[in-house]
Amino acid sequence: MGTILDVEDVIPGASYLLEVSSPGLDRKLIRPADYERFTGSRVKLTTRQPVNGSHHFEGRLESFQQGRLTIEMNEARKKPRPGRSAPQKLEIELANVEKANLVPEI
């Protein structure tokens, strides 16, 4: 890309440094489309107002519909064993989300 820009002389007589970046593994979720796109991904979020007594949550984004996101708080890949609870699901209004990021899964 830099070579093409040099040949085309896009910025006549000027030197420049071309930097390319990406949102990264812990990409921020900002727009409703971000929540729709990353449904099924692990997320970490902070709320403006407490939900069930807490502001900080981490889990799998199960769904996003009509301005509400559903987070599966403790994942279970199998059915829970007797005496153990099923995963807890938490609904949060998008308007209450202060900050949300993807959690890298490696």
Short mmCIF file of N, CA and C in Angstrom, two decimals:
data_model
loop_
_atom_site.label_atom_id
_atom_site.label_comp_id
_atom_site.label_asym_id
_atom_site.label_seq_id
_atom_site.Cartn_x
_atom_site.Cartn_y
_atom_site.Cartn_z
N MET A 1 0.83 -1.18 0.00
CA MET A 1 0.00 0.00 0.00
C MET A 1 0.87 1.25 0.00
N GLY A 2 1.89 1.26 0.85
CA GLY A 2 2.80 2.40 0.91
C GLY A 2 3.48 2.65 -0.42
N THR A 3 3.87 1.58 -1.11
CA THR A 3 4.53 1.70 -2.41
C THR A 3 3.61 2.36 -3.43
N ILE A 4 2.36 1.96 -3.44
CA ILE A 4 1.39 2.55 -4.37
C ILE A 4 1.23 4.04 -4.09
N LEU A 5 1.15 4.40 -2.81
CA LEU A 5 1.03 5.81 -2.46
C LEU A 5 2.27 6.59 -2.89
N ASP A 6 3.46 5.97 -2.76
CA ASP A 6 4.69 6.62 -3.20
C ASP A 6 4.67 6.86 -4.71
N VAL A 7 4.28 5.85 -5.47
CA VAL A 7 4.25 5.96 -6.94
C VAL A 7 3.23 7.00 -7.38
N GLU A 8 2.06 6.99 -6.77
CA GLU A 8 1.00 7.94 -7.14
C GLU A 8 1.31 9.35 -6.65
N ASP A 9 2.23 9.48 -5.69
CA ASP A 9 2.61 10.77 -5.09
C ASP A 9 1.36 11.53 -4.62
N VAL A 10 0.57 10.86 -3.79
CA VAL A 10 -0.70 11.40 -3.29
C VAL A 10 -0.49 12.71 -2.53
N ILE A 11 0.60 12.76 -1.76
CA ILE A 11 0.93 13.97 -1.01
C ILE A 11 2.23 14.50 -1.61
N PRO A 12 2.15 15.36 -2.62
CA PRO A 12 3.35 15.81 -3.33
C PRO A 12 4.40 16.44 -2.41
N GLY A 13 5.62 15.90 -2.51
CA GLY A 13 6.75 16.45 -1.78
C GLY A 13 6.73 16.23 -0.28
N ALA A 14 5.73 15.57 0.25
CA ALA A 14 5.64 15.36 1.70
C ALA A 14 6.01 13.93 2.05
N SER A 15 6.60 13.78 3.22
CA SER A 15 6.86 12.43 3.71
C SER A 15 5.74 12.08 4.69
N TYR A 16 5.48 10.82 4.83
CA TYR A 16 4.40 10.39 5.71
C TYR A 16 4.70 9.01 6.25
N LEU A 17 3.95 8.63 7.27
CA LEU A 17 4.03 7.30 7.86
C LEU A 17 2.63 6.71 7.79
N LEU A 18 2.50 5.58 7.15
CA LEU A 18 1.21 4.92 7.00
C LEU A 18 1.05 3.90 8.12
N GLU A 19 0.01 4.08 8.96
CA GLU A 19 -0.28 3.14 10.04
C GLU A 19 -1.62 2.49 9.76
N VAL A 20 -1.68 1.19 9.98
CA VAL A 20 -2.91 0.43 9.81
C VAL A 20 -3.21 -0.23 11.15
N SER A 21 -4.45 -0.11 11.61
CA SER A 21 -4.80 -0.72 12.89
C SER A 21 -6.17 -1.39 12.78
N SER A 22 -6.49 -2.18 13.78
CA SER A 22 -7.79 -2.83 13.84
C SER A 22 -8.36 -2.64 15.24
N PRO A 23 -9.65 -2.86 15.43
CA PRO A 23 -10.24 -2.71 16.75
C PRO A 23 -9.67 -3.69 17.78
N GLY A 24 -9.05 -4.77 17.32
CA GLY A 24 -8.42 -5.72 18.23
C GLY A 24 -9.35 -6.79 18.75
N LEU A 25 -8.76 -7.68 19.53
CA LEU A 25 -9.53 -8.80 20.07
C LEU A 25 -10.56 -8.35 21.09
N ASP A 26 -10.25 -7.27 21.82
CA ASP A 26 -11.17 -6.79 22.84
C ASP A 26 -11.96 -5.57 22.34
N ARG A 27 -12.41 -5.68 21.12
CA ARG A 27 -13.14 -4.61 20.42
C ARG A 27 -14.27 -4.04 21.29
N LYS A 28 -14.47 -2.73 21.20
CA LYS A 28 -15.58 -2.07 21.89
C LYS A 28 -16.87 -2.34 21.14
N LEU A 29 -17.93 -2.52 21.89
CA LEU A 29 -19.28 -2.63 21.32
C LEU A 29 -19.97 -1.30 21.57
N ILE A 30 -20.35 -0.62 20.50
CA ILE A 30 -20.90 0.72 20.65
C ILE A 30 -22.33 0.81 20.10
N ARG A 31 -22.50 0.45 18.85
CA ARG A 31 -23.79 0.59 18.16
C ARG A 31 -24.63 -0.68 18.33
N PRO A 32 -25.95 -0.56 18.19
CA PRO A 32 -26.79 -1.76 18.24
C PRO A 32 -26.33 -2.84 17.26
N ALA A 33 -25.85 -2.43 16.08
CA ALA A 33 -25.37 -3.40 15.09
C ALA A 33 -24.20 -4.22 15.62
N ASP A 34 -23.38 -3.62 16.50
CA ASP A 34 -22.25 -4.36 17.10
C ASP A 34 -22.77 -5.51 17.96
N TYR A 35 -23.81 -5.25 18.73
CA TYR A 35 -24.37 -6.28 19.61
C TYR A 35 -25.02 -7.40 18.77
N GLU A 36 -25.67 -7.03 17.69
CA GLU A 36 -26.27 -8.03 16.81
C GLU A 36 -25.18 -8.88 16.15
N ARG A 37 -24.14 -8.23 15.67
CA ARG A 37 -23.05 -8.93 14.97
C ARG A 37 -22.32 -9.91 15.88
N PHE A 38 -22.12 -9.53 17.13
CA PHE A 38 -21.31 -10.36 18.02
C PHE A 38 -22.14 -11.19 18.99
N THR A 39 -23.42 -11.42 18.66
CA THR A 39 -24.24 -12.34 19.46
C THR A 39 -23.54 -13.71 19.45
N GLY A 40 -23.41 -14.31 20.62
CA GLY A 40 -22.71 -15.59 20.75
C GLY A 40 -21.29 -15.42 21.26
N SER A 41 -20.80 -14.19 21.30
CA SER A 41 -19.43 -13.93 21.77
C SER A 41 -19.42 -13.62 23.26
N ARG A 42 -18.24 -13.80 23.87
CA ARG A 42 -18.08 -13.43 25.27
C ARG A 42 -17.89 -11.92 25.36
N VAL A 43 -18.54 -11.30 26.35
CA VAL A 43 -18.45 -9.86 26.54
C VAL A 43 -18.22 -9.51 28.00
N LYS A 44 -17.64 -8.35 28.20
CA LYS A 44 -17.47 -7.77 29.53
C LYS A 44 -18.10 -6.39 29.45
N LEU A 45 -18.98 -6.06 30.42
CA LEU A 45 -19.61 -4.76 30.35
C LEU A 45 -19.80 -4.13 31.71
N THR A 46 -19.94 -2.81 31.67
CA THR A 46 -20.18 -1.99 32.86
C THR A 46 -21.48 -1.24 32.61
N THR A 47 -22.34 -1.20 33.63
CA THR A 47 -23.62 -0.49 33.49
C THR A 47 -23.58 0.84 34.22
N ARG A 48 -24.44 1.76 33.78
CA ARG A 48 -24.55 3.07 34.44
C ARG A 48 -25.23 2.91 35.80
N GLN A 49 -26.33 2.18 35.81
CA GLN A 49 -27.09 1.91 37.03
C GLN A 49 -26.90 0.45 37.40
N PRO A 50 -26.88 0.12 38.69
CA PRO A 50 -26.69 -1.28 39.07
C PRO A 50 -27.83 -2.18 38.59
N VAL A 51 -27.45 -3.40 38.24
CA VAL A 51 -28.40 -4.44 37.86
C VAL A 51 -28.14 -5.59 38.82
N ASN A 52 -29.15 -5.98 39.58
CA ASN A 52 -28.99 -7.01 40.61
C ASN A 52 -27.84 -6.68 41.55
N GLY A 53 -27.67 -5.38 41.86
CA GLY A 53 -26.67 -4.96 42.83
C GLY A 53 -25.25 -4.84 42.30
N SER A 54 -25.04 -4.93 41.01
CA SER A 54 -23.69 -4.85 40.46
C SER A 54 -23.66 -3.99 39.19
N HIS A 55 -22.47 -3.45 38.92
CA HIS A 55 -22.25 -2.67 37.70
C HIS A 55 -21.42 -3.42 36.67
N HIS A 56 -20.73 -4.48 37.08
CA HIS A 56 -19.77 -5.18 36.22
C HIS A 56 -20.23 -6.61 35.94
N PHE A 57 -20.21 -6.98 34.65
CA PHE A 57 -20.68 -8.30 34.24
C PHE A 57 -19.79 -8.87 33.15
N GLU A 58 -19.68 -10.18 33.14
CA GLU A 58 -18.98 -10.88 32.07
C GLU A 58 -19.72 -12.17 31.77
N GLY A 59 -19.92 -12.44 30.50
CA GLY A 59 -20.62 -13.66 30.10
C GLY A 59 -20.76 -13.71 28.59
N ARG A 60 -21.62 -14.58 28.11
CA ARG A 60 -21.83 -14.74 26.68
C ARG A 60 -23.05 -13.93 26.26
N LEU A 61 -22.90 -13.12 25.22
CA LEU A 61 -24.01 -12.34 24.69
C LEU A 61 -24.95 -13.30 23.96
N GLU A 62 -26.06 -13.60 24.60
CA GLU A 62 -26.99 -14.59 24.05
C GLU A 62 -27.90 -14.00 22.99
N SER A 63 -28.37 -12.78 23.22
CA SER A 63 -29.25 -12.16 22.23
C SER A 63 -29.26 -10.65 22.40
N PHE A 64 -29.70 -9.98 21.35
CA PHE A 64 -29.92 -8.54 21.38
C PHE A 64 -31.18 -8.26 20.58
N GLN A 65 -32.23 -7.82 21.28
CA GLN A 65 -33.52 -7.56 20.63
C GLN A 65 -34.19 -6.37 21.28
N GLN A 66 -34.72 -5.48 20.46
CA GLN A 66 -35.50 -4.33 20.91
C GLN A 66 -34.78 -3.54 22.00
N GLY A 67 -33.49 -3.30 21.82
CA GLY A 67 -32.73 -2.48 22.76
C GLY A 67 -32.36 -3.16 24.06
N ARG A 68 -32.54 -4.48 24.14
CA ARG A 68 -32.19 -5.23 25.35
C ARG A 68 -31.24 -6.35 24.98
N LEU A 69 -30.19 -6.49 25.79
CA LEU A 69 -29.27 -7.60 25.56
C LEU A 69 -29.42 -8.62 26.67
N THR A 70 -29.27 -9.87 26.32
CA THR A 70 -29.34 -10.97 27.28
C THR A 70 -27.96 -11.58 27.38
N ILE A 71 -27.45 -11.65 28.60
CA ILE A 71 -26.12 -12.20 28.88
C ILE A 71 -26.28 -13.50 29.65
N GLU A 72 -25.61 -14.55 29.20
CA GLU A 72 -25.56 -15.81 29.94
C GLU A 72 -24.34 -15.70 30.84
N MET A 73 -24.60 -15.62 32.15
CA MET A 73 -23.54 -15.28 33.10
C MET A 73 -22.53 -16.39 33.36
N ASN A 74 -22.98 -17.59 33.66
CA ASN A 74 -22.02 -18.69 33.87
C ASN A 74 -22.33 -19.76 32.84
N GLU A 75 -21.40 -19.93 31.93
CA GLU A 75 -21.64 -20.84 30.81
C GLU A 75 -21.64 -22.29 31.26
N ALA A 76 -22.49 -23.04 30.63
CA ALA A 76 -22.49 -24.49 30.84
C ALA A 76 -22.48 -25.14 29.48
N ARG A 77 -21.44 -25.87 29.17
CA ARG A 77 -21.35 -26.53 27.87
C ARG A 77 -22.18 -27.82 27.87
N LYS A 78 -22.45 -28.33 29.05
CA LYS A 78 -23.25 -29.54 29.19
C LYS A 78 -24.40 -29.22 30.13
N LYS A 79 -25.31 -30.16 30.28
CA LYS A 79 -26.38 -29.98 31.25
C LYS A 79 -25.77 -29.95 32.64
N PRO A 80 -26.30 -29.11 33.53
CA PRO A 80 -25.75 -29.07 34.88
C PRO A 80 -25.95 -30.39 35.62
N ARG A 81 -24.98 -30.73 36.43
CA ARG A 81 -25.09 -31.93 37.26
C ARG A 81 -26.12 -31.70 38.35
N PRO A 82 -26.66 -32.76 38.91
CA PRO A 82 -27.62 -32.59 40.00
C PRO A 82 -26.99 -31.75 41.12
N GLY A 83 -27.77 -30.80 41.62
CA GLY A 83 -27.28 -29.94 42.69
C GLY A 83 -26.60 -28.68 42.19
N ARG A 84 -26.32 -28.60 40.89
CA ARG A 84 -25.71 -27.39 40.33
C ARG A 84 -26.78 -26.61 39.57
N SER A 85 -26.60 -25.30 39.54
CA SER A 85 -27.61 -24.47 38.88
C SER A 85 -27.33 -24.33 37.39
N ALA A 86 -28.39 -24.08 36.66
CA ALA A 86 -28.27 -23.80 35.23
C ALA A 86 -27.69 -22.40 35.07
N PRO A 87 -27.17 -22.09 33.90
CA PRO A 87 -26.61 -20.76 33.69
C PRO A 87 -27.64 -19.66 33.97
N GLN A 88 -27.18 -18.59 34.60
CA GLN A 88 -28.04 -17.46 34.92
C GLN A 88 -28.08 -16.52 33.73
N LYS A 89 -29.26 -16.10 33.34
CA LYS A 89 -29.41 -15.15 32.23
C LYS A 89 -29.82 -13.80 32.81
N LEU A 90 -29.21 -12.77 32.27
CA LEU A 90 -29.44 -11.43 32.77
C LEU A 90 -29.80 -10.53 31.59
N GLU A 91 -30.89 -9.77 31.73
CA GLU A 91 -31.29 -8.83 30.68
C GLU A 91 -30.90 -7.43 31.11
N ILE A 92 -30.28 -6.69 30.17
CA ILE A 92 -29.82 -5.33 30.44
C ILE A 92 -30.26 -4.44 29.28
N GLU A 93 -30.80 -3.28 29.61
CA GLU A 93 -31.17 -2.30 28.59
C GLU A 93 -29.90 -1.71 27.99
N LEU A 94 -29.86 -1.57 26.67
CA LEU A 94 -28.69 -0.98 26.02
C LEU A 94 -28.42 0.43 26.55
N ALA A 95 -29.47 1.18 26.85
CA ALA A 95 -29.31 2.53 27.38
C ALA A 95 -28.58 2.55 28.72
N ASN A 96 -28.57 1.42 29.43
CA ASN A 96 -27.89 1.32 30.72
C ASN A 96 -26.43 0.88 30.59
N VAL A 97 -25.99 0.53 29.39
CA VAL A 97 -24.61 0.06 29.20
C VAL A 97 -23.68 1.26 29.09
N GLU A 98 -22.75 1.35 30.02
CA GLU A 98 -21.73 2.41 30.02
C GLU A 98 -20.59 2.05 29.07
N LYS A 99 -20.13 0.80 29.17
CA LYS A 99 -18.98 0.34 28.39
C LYS A 99 -19.13 -1.16 28.16
N ALA A 100 -18.81 -1.61 26.94
CA ALA A 100 -18.87 -3.04 26.63
C ALA A 100 -17.74 -3.39 25.67
N ASN A 101 -17.09 -4.52 25.95
CA ASN A 101 -16.00 -5.01 25.10
C ASN A 101 -16.14 -6.51 24.90
N LEU A 102 -15.62 -6.98 23.76
CA LEU A 102 -15.50 -8.42 23.56
C LEU A 102 -14.42 -8.96 24.48
N VAL A 103 -14.55 -10.20 24.89
CA VAL A 103 -13.53 -10.89 25.68
C VAL A 103 -12.88 -11.91 24.76
N PRO A 104 -11.56 -11.80 24.53
CA PRO A 104 -10.89 -12.74 23.62
C PRO A 104 -11.02 -14.18 24.09
N GLU A 105 -11.30 -15.07 23.15
CA GLU A 105 -11.35 -16.51 23.42
C GLU A 105 -10.26 -17.17 22.59
N ILE A 106 -9.29 -17.69 23.27
CA ILE A 106 -8.16 -18.30 22.56
C ILE A 106 -8.10 -19.78 22.83
#
